[in-house]
Coordinates of C-alpha atoms in Angstrom, one line a residue:
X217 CA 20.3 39.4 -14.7
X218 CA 18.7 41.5 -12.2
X219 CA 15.3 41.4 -10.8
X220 CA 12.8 44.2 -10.0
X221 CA 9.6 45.6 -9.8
X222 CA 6.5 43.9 -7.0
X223 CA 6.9 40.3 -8.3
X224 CA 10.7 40.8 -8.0
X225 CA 9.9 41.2 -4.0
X226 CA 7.6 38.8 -3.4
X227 CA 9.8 35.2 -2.6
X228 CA 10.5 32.8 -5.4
X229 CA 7.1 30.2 -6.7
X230 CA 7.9 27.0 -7.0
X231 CA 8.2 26.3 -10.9
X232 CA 4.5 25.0 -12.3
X233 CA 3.7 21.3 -13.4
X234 CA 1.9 22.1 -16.6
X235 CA -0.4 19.6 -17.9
X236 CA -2.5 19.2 -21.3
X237 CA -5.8 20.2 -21.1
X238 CA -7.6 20.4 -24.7
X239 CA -6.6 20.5 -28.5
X240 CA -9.1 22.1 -31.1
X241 CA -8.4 21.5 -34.7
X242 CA -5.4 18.6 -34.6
X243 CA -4.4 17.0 -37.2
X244 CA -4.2 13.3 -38.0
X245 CA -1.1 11.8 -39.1
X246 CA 0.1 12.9 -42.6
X247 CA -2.7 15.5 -43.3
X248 CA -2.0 18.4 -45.3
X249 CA -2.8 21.9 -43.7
X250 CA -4.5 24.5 -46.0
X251 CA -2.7 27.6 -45.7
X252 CA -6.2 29.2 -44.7
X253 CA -6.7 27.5 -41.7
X254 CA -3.1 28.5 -39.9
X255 CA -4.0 30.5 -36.8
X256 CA -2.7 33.7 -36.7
X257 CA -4.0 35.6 -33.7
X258 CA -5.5 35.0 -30.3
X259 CA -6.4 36.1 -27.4
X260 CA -9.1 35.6 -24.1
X261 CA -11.6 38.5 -23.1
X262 CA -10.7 40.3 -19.8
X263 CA -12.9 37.7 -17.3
X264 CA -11.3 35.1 -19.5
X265 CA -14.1 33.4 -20.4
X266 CA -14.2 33.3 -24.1
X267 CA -11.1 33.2 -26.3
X268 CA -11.1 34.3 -29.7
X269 CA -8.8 33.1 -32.7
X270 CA -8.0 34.5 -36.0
X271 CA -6.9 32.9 -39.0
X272 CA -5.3 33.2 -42.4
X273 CA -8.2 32.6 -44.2
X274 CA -9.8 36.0 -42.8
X275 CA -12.1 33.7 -40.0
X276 CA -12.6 34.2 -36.6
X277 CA -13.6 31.1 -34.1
X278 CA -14.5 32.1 -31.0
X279 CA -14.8 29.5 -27.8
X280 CA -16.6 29.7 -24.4
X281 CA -15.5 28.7 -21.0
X282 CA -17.7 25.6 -19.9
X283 CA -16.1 24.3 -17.1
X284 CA -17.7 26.6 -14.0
X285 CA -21.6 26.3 -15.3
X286 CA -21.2 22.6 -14.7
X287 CA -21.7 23.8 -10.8
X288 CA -24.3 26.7 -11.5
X289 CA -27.5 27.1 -12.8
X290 CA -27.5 30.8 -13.4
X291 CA -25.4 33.6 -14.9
X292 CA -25.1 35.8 -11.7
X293 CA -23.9 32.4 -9.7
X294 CA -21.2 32.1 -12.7
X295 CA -19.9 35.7 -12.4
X296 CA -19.8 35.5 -8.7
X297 CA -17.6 31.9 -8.6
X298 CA -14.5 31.6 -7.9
X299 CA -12.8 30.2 -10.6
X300 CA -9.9 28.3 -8.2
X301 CA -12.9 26.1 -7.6
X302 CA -13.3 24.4 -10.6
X303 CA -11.2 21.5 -11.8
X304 CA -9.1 23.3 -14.3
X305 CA -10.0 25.6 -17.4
X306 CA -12.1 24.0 -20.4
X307 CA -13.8 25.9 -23.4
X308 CA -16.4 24.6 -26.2
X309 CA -16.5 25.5 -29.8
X310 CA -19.4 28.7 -29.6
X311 CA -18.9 30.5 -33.5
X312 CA -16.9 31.4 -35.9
X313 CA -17.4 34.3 -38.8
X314 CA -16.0 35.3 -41.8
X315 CA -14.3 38.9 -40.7
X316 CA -12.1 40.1 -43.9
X317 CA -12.4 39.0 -47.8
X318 CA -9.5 39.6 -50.2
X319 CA -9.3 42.5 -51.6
X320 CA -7.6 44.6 -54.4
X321 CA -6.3 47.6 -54.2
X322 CA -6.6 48.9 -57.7
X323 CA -5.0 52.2 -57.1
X324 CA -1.5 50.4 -55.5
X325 CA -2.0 47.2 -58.0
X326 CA -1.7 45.8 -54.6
X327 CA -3.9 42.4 -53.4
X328 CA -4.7 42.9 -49.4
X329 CA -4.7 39.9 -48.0
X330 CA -7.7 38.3 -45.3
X331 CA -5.3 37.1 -43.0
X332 CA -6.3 38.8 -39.5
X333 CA -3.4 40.0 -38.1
X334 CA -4.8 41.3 -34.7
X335 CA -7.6 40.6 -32.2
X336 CA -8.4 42.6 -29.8
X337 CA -11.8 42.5 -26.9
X338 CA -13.5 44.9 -26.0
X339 CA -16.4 45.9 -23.0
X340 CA -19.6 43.3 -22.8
X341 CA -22.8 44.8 -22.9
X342 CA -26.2 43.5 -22.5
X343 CA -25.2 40.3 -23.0
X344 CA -23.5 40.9 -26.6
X345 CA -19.8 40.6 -27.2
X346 CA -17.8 43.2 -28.6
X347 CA -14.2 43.0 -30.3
X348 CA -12.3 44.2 -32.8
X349 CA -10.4 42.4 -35.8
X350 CA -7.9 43.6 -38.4
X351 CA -6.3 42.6 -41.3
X352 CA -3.5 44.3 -43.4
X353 CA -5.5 47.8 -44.3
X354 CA -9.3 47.4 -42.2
X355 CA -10.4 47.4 -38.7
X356 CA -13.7 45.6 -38.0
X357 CA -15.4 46.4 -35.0
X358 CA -18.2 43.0 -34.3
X359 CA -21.0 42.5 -32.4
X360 CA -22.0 38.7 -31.5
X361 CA -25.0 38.2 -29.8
X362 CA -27.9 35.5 -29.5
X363 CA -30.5 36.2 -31.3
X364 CA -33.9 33.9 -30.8
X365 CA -35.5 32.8 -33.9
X366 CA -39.1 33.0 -33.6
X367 CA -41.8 30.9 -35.9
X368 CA -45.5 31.9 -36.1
X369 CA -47.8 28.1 -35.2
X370 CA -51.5 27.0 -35.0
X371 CA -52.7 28.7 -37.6
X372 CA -56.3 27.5 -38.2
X373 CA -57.5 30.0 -41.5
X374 CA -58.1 27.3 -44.2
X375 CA -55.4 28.0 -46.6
X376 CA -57.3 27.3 -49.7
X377 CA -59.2 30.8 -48.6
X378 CA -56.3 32.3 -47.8
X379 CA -54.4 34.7 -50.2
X380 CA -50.7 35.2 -49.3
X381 CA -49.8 36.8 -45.8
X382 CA -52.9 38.4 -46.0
X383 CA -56.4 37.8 -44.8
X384 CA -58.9 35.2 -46.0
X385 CA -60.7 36.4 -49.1
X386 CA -64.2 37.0 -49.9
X387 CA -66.9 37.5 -53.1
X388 CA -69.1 40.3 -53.3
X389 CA -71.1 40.9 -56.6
X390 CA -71.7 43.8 -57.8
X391 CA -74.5 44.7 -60.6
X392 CA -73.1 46.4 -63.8
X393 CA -75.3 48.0 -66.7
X394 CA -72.7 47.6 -69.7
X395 CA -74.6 50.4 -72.6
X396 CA -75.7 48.9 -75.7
X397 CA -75.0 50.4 -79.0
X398 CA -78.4 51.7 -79.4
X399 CA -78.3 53.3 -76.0
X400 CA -80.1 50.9 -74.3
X401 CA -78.3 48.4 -71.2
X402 CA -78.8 45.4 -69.9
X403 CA -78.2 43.8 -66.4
X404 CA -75.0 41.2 -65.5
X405 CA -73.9 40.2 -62.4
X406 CA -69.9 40.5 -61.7
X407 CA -67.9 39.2 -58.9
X408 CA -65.0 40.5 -57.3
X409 CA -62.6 39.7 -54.9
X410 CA -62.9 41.4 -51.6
X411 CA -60.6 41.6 -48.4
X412 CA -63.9 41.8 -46.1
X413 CA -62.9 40.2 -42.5
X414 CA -66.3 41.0 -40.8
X415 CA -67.8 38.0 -39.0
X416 CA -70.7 36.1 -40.1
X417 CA -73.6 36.2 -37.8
X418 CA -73.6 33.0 -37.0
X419 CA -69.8 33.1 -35.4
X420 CA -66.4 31.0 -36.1
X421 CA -66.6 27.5 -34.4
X422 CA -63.1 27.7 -33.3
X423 CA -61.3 30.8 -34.0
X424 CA -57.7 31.3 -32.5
X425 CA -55.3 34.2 -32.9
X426 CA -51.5 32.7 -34.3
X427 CA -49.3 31.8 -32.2
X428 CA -45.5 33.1 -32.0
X429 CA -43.2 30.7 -30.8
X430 CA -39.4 31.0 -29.9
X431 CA -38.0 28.2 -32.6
X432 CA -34.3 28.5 -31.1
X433 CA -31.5 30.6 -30.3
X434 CA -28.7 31.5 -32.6
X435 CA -25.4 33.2 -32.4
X436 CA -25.1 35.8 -34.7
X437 CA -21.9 38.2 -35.5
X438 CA -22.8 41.6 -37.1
X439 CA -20.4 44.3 -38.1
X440 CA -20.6 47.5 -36.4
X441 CA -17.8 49.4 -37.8
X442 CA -15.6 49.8 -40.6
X443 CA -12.7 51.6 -40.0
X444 CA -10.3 51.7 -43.6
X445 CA -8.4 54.1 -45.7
X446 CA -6.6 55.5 -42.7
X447 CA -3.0 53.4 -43.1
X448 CA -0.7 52.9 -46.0
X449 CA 1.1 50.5 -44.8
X450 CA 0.1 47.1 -43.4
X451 CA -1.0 47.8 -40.0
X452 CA 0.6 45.4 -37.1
X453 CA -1.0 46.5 -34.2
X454 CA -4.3 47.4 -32.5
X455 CA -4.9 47.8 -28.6
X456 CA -7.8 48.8 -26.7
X457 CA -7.8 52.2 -24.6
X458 CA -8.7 51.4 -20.7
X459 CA -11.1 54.2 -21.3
X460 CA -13.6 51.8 -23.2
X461 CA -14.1 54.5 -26.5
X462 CA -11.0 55.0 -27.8
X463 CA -8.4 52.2 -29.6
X464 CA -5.6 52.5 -31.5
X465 CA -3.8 51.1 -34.6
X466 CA -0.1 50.8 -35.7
X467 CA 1.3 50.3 -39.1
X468 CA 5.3 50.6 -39.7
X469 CA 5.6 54.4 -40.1
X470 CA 2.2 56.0 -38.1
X471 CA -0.3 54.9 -35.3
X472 CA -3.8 56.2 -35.3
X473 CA -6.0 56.9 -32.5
X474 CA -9.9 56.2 -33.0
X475 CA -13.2 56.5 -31.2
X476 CA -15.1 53.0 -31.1
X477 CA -18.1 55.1 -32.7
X478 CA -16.7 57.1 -35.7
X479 CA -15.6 54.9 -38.2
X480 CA -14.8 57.5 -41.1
X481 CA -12.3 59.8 -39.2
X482 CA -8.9 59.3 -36.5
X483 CA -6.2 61.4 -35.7
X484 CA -2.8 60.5 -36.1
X485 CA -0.5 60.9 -32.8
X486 CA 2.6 59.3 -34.4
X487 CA 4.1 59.8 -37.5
X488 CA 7.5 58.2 -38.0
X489 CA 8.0 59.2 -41.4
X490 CA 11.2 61.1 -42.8
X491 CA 11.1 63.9 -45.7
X492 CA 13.2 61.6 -47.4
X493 CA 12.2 58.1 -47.7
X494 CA 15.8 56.9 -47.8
X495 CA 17.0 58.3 -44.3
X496 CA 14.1 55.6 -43.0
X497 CA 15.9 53.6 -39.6
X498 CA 13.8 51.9 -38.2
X499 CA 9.9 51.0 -38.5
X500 CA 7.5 50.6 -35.8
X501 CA 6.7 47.2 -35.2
X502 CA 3.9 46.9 -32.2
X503 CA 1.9 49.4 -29.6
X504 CA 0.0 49.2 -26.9
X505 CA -1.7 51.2 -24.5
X506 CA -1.4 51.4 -20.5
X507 CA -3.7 48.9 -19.2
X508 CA -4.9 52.2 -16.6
X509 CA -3.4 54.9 -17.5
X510 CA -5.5 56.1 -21.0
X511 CA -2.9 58.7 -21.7
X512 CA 0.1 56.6 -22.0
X513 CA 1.0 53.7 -24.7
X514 CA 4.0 52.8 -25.7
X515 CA 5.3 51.3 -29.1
X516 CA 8.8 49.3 -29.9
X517 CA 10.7 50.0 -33.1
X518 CA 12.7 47.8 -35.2
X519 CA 15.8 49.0 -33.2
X520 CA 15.2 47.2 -30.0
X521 CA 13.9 50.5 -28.4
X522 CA 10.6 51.5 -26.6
X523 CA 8.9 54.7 -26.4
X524 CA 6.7 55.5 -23.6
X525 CA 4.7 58.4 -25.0
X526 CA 2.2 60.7 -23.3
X527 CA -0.8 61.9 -25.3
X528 CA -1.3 64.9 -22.9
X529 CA 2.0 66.6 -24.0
X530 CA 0.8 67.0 -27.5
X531 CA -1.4 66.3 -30.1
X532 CA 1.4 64.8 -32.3
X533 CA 3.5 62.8 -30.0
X534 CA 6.4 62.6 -32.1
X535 CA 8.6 63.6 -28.8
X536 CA 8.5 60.6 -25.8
X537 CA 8.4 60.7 -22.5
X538 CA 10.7 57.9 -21.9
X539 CA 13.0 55.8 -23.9
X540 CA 13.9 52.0 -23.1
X541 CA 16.8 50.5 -25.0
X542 CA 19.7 47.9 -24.4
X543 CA 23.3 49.2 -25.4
X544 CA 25.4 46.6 -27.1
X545 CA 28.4 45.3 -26.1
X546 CA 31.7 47.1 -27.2
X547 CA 33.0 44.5 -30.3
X548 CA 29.7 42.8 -31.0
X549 CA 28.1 44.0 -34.4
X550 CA 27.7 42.0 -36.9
X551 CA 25.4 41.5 -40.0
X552 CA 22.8 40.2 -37.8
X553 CA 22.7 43.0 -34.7
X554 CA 19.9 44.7 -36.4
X555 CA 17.6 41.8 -37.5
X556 CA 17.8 40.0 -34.5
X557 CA 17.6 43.4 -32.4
X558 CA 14.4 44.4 -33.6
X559 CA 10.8 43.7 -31.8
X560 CA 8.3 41.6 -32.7
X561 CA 5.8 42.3 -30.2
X562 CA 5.6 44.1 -26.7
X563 CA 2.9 43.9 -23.5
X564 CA 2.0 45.9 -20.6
X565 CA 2.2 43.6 -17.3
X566 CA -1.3 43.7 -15.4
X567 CA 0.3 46.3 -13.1
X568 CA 1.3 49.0 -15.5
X569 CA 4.5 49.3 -14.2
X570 CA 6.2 46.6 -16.4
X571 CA 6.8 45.8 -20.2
X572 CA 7.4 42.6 -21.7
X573 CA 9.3 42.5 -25.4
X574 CA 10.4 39.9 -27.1
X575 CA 13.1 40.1 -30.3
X576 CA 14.5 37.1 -32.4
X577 CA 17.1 36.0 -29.2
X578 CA 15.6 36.7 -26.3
X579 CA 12.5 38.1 -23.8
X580 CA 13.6 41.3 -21.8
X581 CA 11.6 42.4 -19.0
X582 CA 11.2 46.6 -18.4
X583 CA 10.6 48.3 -15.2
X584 CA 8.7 51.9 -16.7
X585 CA 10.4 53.8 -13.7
X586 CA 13.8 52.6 -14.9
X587 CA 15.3 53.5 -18.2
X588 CA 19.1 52.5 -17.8
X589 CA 18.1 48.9 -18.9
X590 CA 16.0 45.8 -18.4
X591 CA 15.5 44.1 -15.4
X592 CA 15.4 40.7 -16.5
X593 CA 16.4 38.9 -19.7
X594 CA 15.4 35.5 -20.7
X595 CA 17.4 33.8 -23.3
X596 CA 15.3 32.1 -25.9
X597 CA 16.9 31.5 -29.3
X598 CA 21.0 31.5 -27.7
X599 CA 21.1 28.0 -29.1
X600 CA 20.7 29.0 -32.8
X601 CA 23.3 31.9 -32.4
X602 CA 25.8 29.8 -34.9
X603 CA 22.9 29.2 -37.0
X604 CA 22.1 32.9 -37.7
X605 CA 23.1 32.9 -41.3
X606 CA 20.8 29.7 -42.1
X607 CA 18.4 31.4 -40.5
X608 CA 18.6 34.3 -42.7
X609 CA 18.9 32.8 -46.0
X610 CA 15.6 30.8 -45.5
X611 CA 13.8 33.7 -43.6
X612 CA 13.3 32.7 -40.5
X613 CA 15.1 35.2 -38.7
X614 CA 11.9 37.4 -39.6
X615 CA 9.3 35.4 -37.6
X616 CA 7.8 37.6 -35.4
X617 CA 6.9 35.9 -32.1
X618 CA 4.5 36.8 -29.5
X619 CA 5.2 36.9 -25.9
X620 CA 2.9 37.3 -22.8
X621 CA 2.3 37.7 -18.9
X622 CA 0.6 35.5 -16.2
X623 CA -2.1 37.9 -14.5
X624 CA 0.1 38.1 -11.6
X625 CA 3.1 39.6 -13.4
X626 CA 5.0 36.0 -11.6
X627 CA 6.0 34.5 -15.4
X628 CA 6.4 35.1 -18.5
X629 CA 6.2 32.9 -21.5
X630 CA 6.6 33.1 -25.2
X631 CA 7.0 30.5 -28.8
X632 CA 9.8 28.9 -30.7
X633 CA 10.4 26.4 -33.0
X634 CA 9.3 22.5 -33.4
X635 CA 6.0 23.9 -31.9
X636 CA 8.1 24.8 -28.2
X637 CA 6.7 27.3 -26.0
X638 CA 8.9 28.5 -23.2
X639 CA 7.9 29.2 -19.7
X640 CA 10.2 31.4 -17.4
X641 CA 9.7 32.3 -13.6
X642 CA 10.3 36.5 -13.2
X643 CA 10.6 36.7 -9.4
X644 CA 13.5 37.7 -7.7
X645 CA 15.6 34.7 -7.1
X646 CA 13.4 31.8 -9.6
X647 CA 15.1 29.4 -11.4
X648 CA 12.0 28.3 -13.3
X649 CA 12.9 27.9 -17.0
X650 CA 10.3 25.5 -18.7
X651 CA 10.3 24.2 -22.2
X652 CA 7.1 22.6 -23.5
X653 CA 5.4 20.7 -26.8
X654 CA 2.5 21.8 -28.5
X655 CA 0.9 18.5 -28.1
X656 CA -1.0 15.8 -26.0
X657 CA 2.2 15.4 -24.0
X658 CA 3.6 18.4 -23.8
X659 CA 6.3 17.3 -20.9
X660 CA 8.2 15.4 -23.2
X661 CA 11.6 16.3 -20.7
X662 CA 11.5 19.0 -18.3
X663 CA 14.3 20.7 -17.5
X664 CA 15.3 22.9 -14.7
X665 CA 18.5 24.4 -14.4
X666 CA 19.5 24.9 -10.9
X667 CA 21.4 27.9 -12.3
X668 CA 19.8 31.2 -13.7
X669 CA 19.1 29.6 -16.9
X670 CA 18.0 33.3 -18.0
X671 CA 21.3 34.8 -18.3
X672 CA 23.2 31.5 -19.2
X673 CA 21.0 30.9 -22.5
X674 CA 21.1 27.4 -22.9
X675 CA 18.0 25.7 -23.8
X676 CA 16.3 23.3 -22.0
X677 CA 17.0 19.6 -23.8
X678 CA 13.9 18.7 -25.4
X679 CA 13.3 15.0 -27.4
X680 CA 11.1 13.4 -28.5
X681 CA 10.7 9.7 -29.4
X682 CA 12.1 8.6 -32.8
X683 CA 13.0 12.0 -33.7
X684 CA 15.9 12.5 -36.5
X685 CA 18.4 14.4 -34.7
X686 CA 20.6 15.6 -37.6
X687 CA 21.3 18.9 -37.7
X688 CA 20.9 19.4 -33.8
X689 CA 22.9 21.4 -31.9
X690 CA 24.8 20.4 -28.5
X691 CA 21.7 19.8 -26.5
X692 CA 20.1 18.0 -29.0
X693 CA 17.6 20.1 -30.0
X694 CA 16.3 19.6 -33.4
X695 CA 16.0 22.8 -35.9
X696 CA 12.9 22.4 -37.4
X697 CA 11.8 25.7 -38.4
X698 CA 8.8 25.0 -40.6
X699 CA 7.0 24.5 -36.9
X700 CA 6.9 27.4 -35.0
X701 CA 4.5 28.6 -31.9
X702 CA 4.2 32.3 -32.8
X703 CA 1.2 33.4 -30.8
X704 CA 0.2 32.5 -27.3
X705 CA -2.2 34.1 -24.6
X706 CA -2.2 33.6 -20.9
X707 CA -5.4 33.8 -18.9
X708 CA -6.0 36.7 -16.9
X709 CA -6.9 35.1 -13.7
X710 CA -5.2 31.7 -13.6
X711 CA -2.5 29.8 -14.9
X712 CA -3.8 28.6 -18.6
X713 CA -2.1 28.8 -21.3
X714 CA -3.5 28.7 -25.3
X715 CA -1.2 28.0 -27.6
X716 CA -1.7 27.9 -31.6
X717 CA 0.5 25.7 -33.8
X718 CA -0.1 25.9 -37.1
X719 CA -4.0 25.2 -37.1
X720 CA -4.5 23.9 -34.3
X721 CA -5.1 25.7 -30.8
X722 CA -3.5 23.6 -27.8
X723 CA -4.5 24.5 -23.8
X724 CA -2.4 23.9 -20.9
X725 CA -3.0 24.3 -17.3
X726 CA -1.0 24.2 -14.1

């Protein structure tokens, strides 16, 4: 394994002491999870204080950072603190939404699911919050902003004069002179209602205008955008533009570029899609644009390659600037190269100049001024090599499993199964290779190999107490794959980790 890039220069951190910090959503003993409820996407706003979370059953729950207004009294003192000054990161429910509904395509006989597949922040403004949500086929671009209910109080117009909303209401008679059949009339006297406010002579005793009153303050989500009908196949992908109007979205054969604004037309920049559907290789299966440079994304196939594409070349980018792939070793295909090859999700370090993908076996760290090969790989999955054809026959090798960056570029991290999340150290010359529990006590055993544990592949021995260990492998690691940790998010400023298994949302600190 080699090392490169600014964190590969700086000297070796010691490996972090992660502790348990707060579960939302755990279950109790022997309670059955509605498919619904299963998290299936998260991620924190740029400041990294709110953290949103998408589920199966089309929801989104967002959460607010509470810990640093315990020390201030105002929102300008909050933005200006230092977050290394509080005692470590904590968040509170704020709202959740209903984002997608199932749907039916009647054209395709085909049922679109609610599931939200992707989240995605985007720039504050006046207070309001801003992000967008997908599912299989729609984009949703939301607004969530407090909104103060207001009541109207002390009204003192006698409501037996009053008549609706409207103002209190008077008699007036009037004299009519009905005719008479021999031409003649007489007199009668008819009232009618009248809307007359004028005020008696004499005055009101106590006459007071209503008063409006702020009742309370509620969150409310509105919908901005719809952006749908532009993908035909489910889309896996969206990412923000650092130029704060434009996004993009990726399904397995095109990705779409999009102004935040226009909602009923985008331009396609990638097309993957052969004449011929049968000469089809390889799908694309995640994009996402330079965190600074808005004319630059990059997107990873189902090949195990990257393409760093420049939008400034052309207006189809169907050539790229740069390709990043990992030849294999003379004598080792098999049945399995391709599956396990493929990536299931990529991210831009906070510097630009890295990549971070992660396929079924392993994480592989890219250096976007070198091509040849990556600069780092961590070995995740090495353990379940002999298992590989289990693994096929009850899906699992499919499981797509997210992967992420601490804000300093130092570590990386990324899911497994039994609910483990994995923790490496990037810098030149770290050891640090953590495994973890989703749970209250997440350091069930620590280990940390002396050697680079990255390139050996062996993972970490983790047990916990009373657990069957048949069907474990050499280290003792149990192969439970109905738990799995597929998405994760670091914060962008500290080192806090949120972790979703299954329906529940764990955080970690260190």
């Amino acid at each position: 394994m080699n090392g490169g890039g600014e964190g590969a220069s700086a000297s070796a951190a010691a490996p972090l002491e992660w502790k348990f910090s707060q579960v939302f959503g755990e279950r109790t003993a022997g309670e059955e999870v509605q498919e619904v409820d299963i998290i299936s996407a998260i991620e924190f706003d740029r400041a990294g204080d709110h953290l949103a979370t998408g589920d199966r059953g089309g929801r989104v729950v967002l959460f607010e950072r509470t810990d640093t207004k315990d020390h201030v009294g105002d929102r300008r003192d909050l933005e200006r603190m230092d977050y290394s000054m509080s005692r470590h990161p904590e968040f509170r429910y704020k709202t959740e939404f209903q984002s997608h509904e199932p749907e039916f395509d009647y054209l395709k006989s085909l049922e679109i699911e609610e599931k939200i597949n992707k989240i995605r922040w985007c720039q504050t403004a006046n207070g309001a919050l801003f992000l967008l949500s997908t599912n299989d086929k729609t984009i949703k671009y939301w607004k969530i902003q407090e909104k103060k209910v207001k009541k109207v109080c002390e009204m003192n117009v006698d409501p037996a004069k009053a008549m609706g909303n409207g103002p209190v209401v008077g008699c007036v008679s009037t004299s009519s002179k009905p005719y008479l059949a021999n031409g003649g009339c007489k007199e009668r006297s008819i009232s009618y209602p009248t809307n007359d406010t004028s005020f008696p002579p004499e005055g009101y005793p106590s006459l007071k205008l209503p008063t409006v009153v702020t009742h309370e303050t509620s969150l409310v989500a509105r919908c901005r955008r719809v952006y749908a009908h532009a993908h035909d196949y489910h889309i896996n992908s969206i990412s923000n533009n650092s130029d704060g109007e434009t996004f993009i979205s990726a399904d397995d054969l095109r990705i779409n570029l999009w102004n935040l604004e226009i909602s009923n037309q985008s331009f396609n920049i990638l097309d993957v899609k052969p004449a011929n559907m049968e000469d089809l290789t390889e799908v694309i299966t995640s994009a996402e644009f330079h965190p600074s440079h808005c004319n630059m994304l990059a997107y990873s196939s189902s090949k195990g390659s990257i393409r760093l594409i420049d939008m400034r070349q052309s207006a189809l980018c169907d050539t790229h600037s740069k390709l990043f792939e990992e030849q294999e070793a003379p004598g080792s295909k098999s049945f399995f190269t391709e599956i396990i090859a493929s990536i299931s999700d990529i991210k831009f370090a906070k510097d630009g100049r890295h990549i971070l993908s992660r396929d079924y076996m392993t994480l592989k760290l890219w250096d976007i001024n070198m091509d040849s090969g990556p600069v780092a790989t961590f070995q995740v999955h090495e353990y379940l090599r002999p298992r590989l054809c289990d693994l096929y026959e009850n899906d699992s090798i499919f499981d797509k499993f997210e992967c992420c960056l601490s804000g300093d570029g130092l570590r990386v991290a990324t899911g497994s199964y039994s609910n483990l999340f994995r923790v490496f150290g990037r810098s030149e010359g770290s050891t640090e290779s953590t495994t973890l529990e989703a749970s209250k006590n997440p350091m069930r055993r620590q280990v940390q190999n002396p050697s680079r544990s990255r390139s050996l592949g062996t993972l970490p021995r983790v047990l916990r107490r009373g657990a069957d260990t048949s069907g474990a492998d050499a280290n003792g690691n149990a192969f439970d794959f109905t738990t799995k940790l597929l998405h994760l998010a670091w914060h962008p400023t500290e080192n806090s980790l949120a972790c979703a298994a299954s329906n529940s949302l764990y955080m970690y600190y260190a």
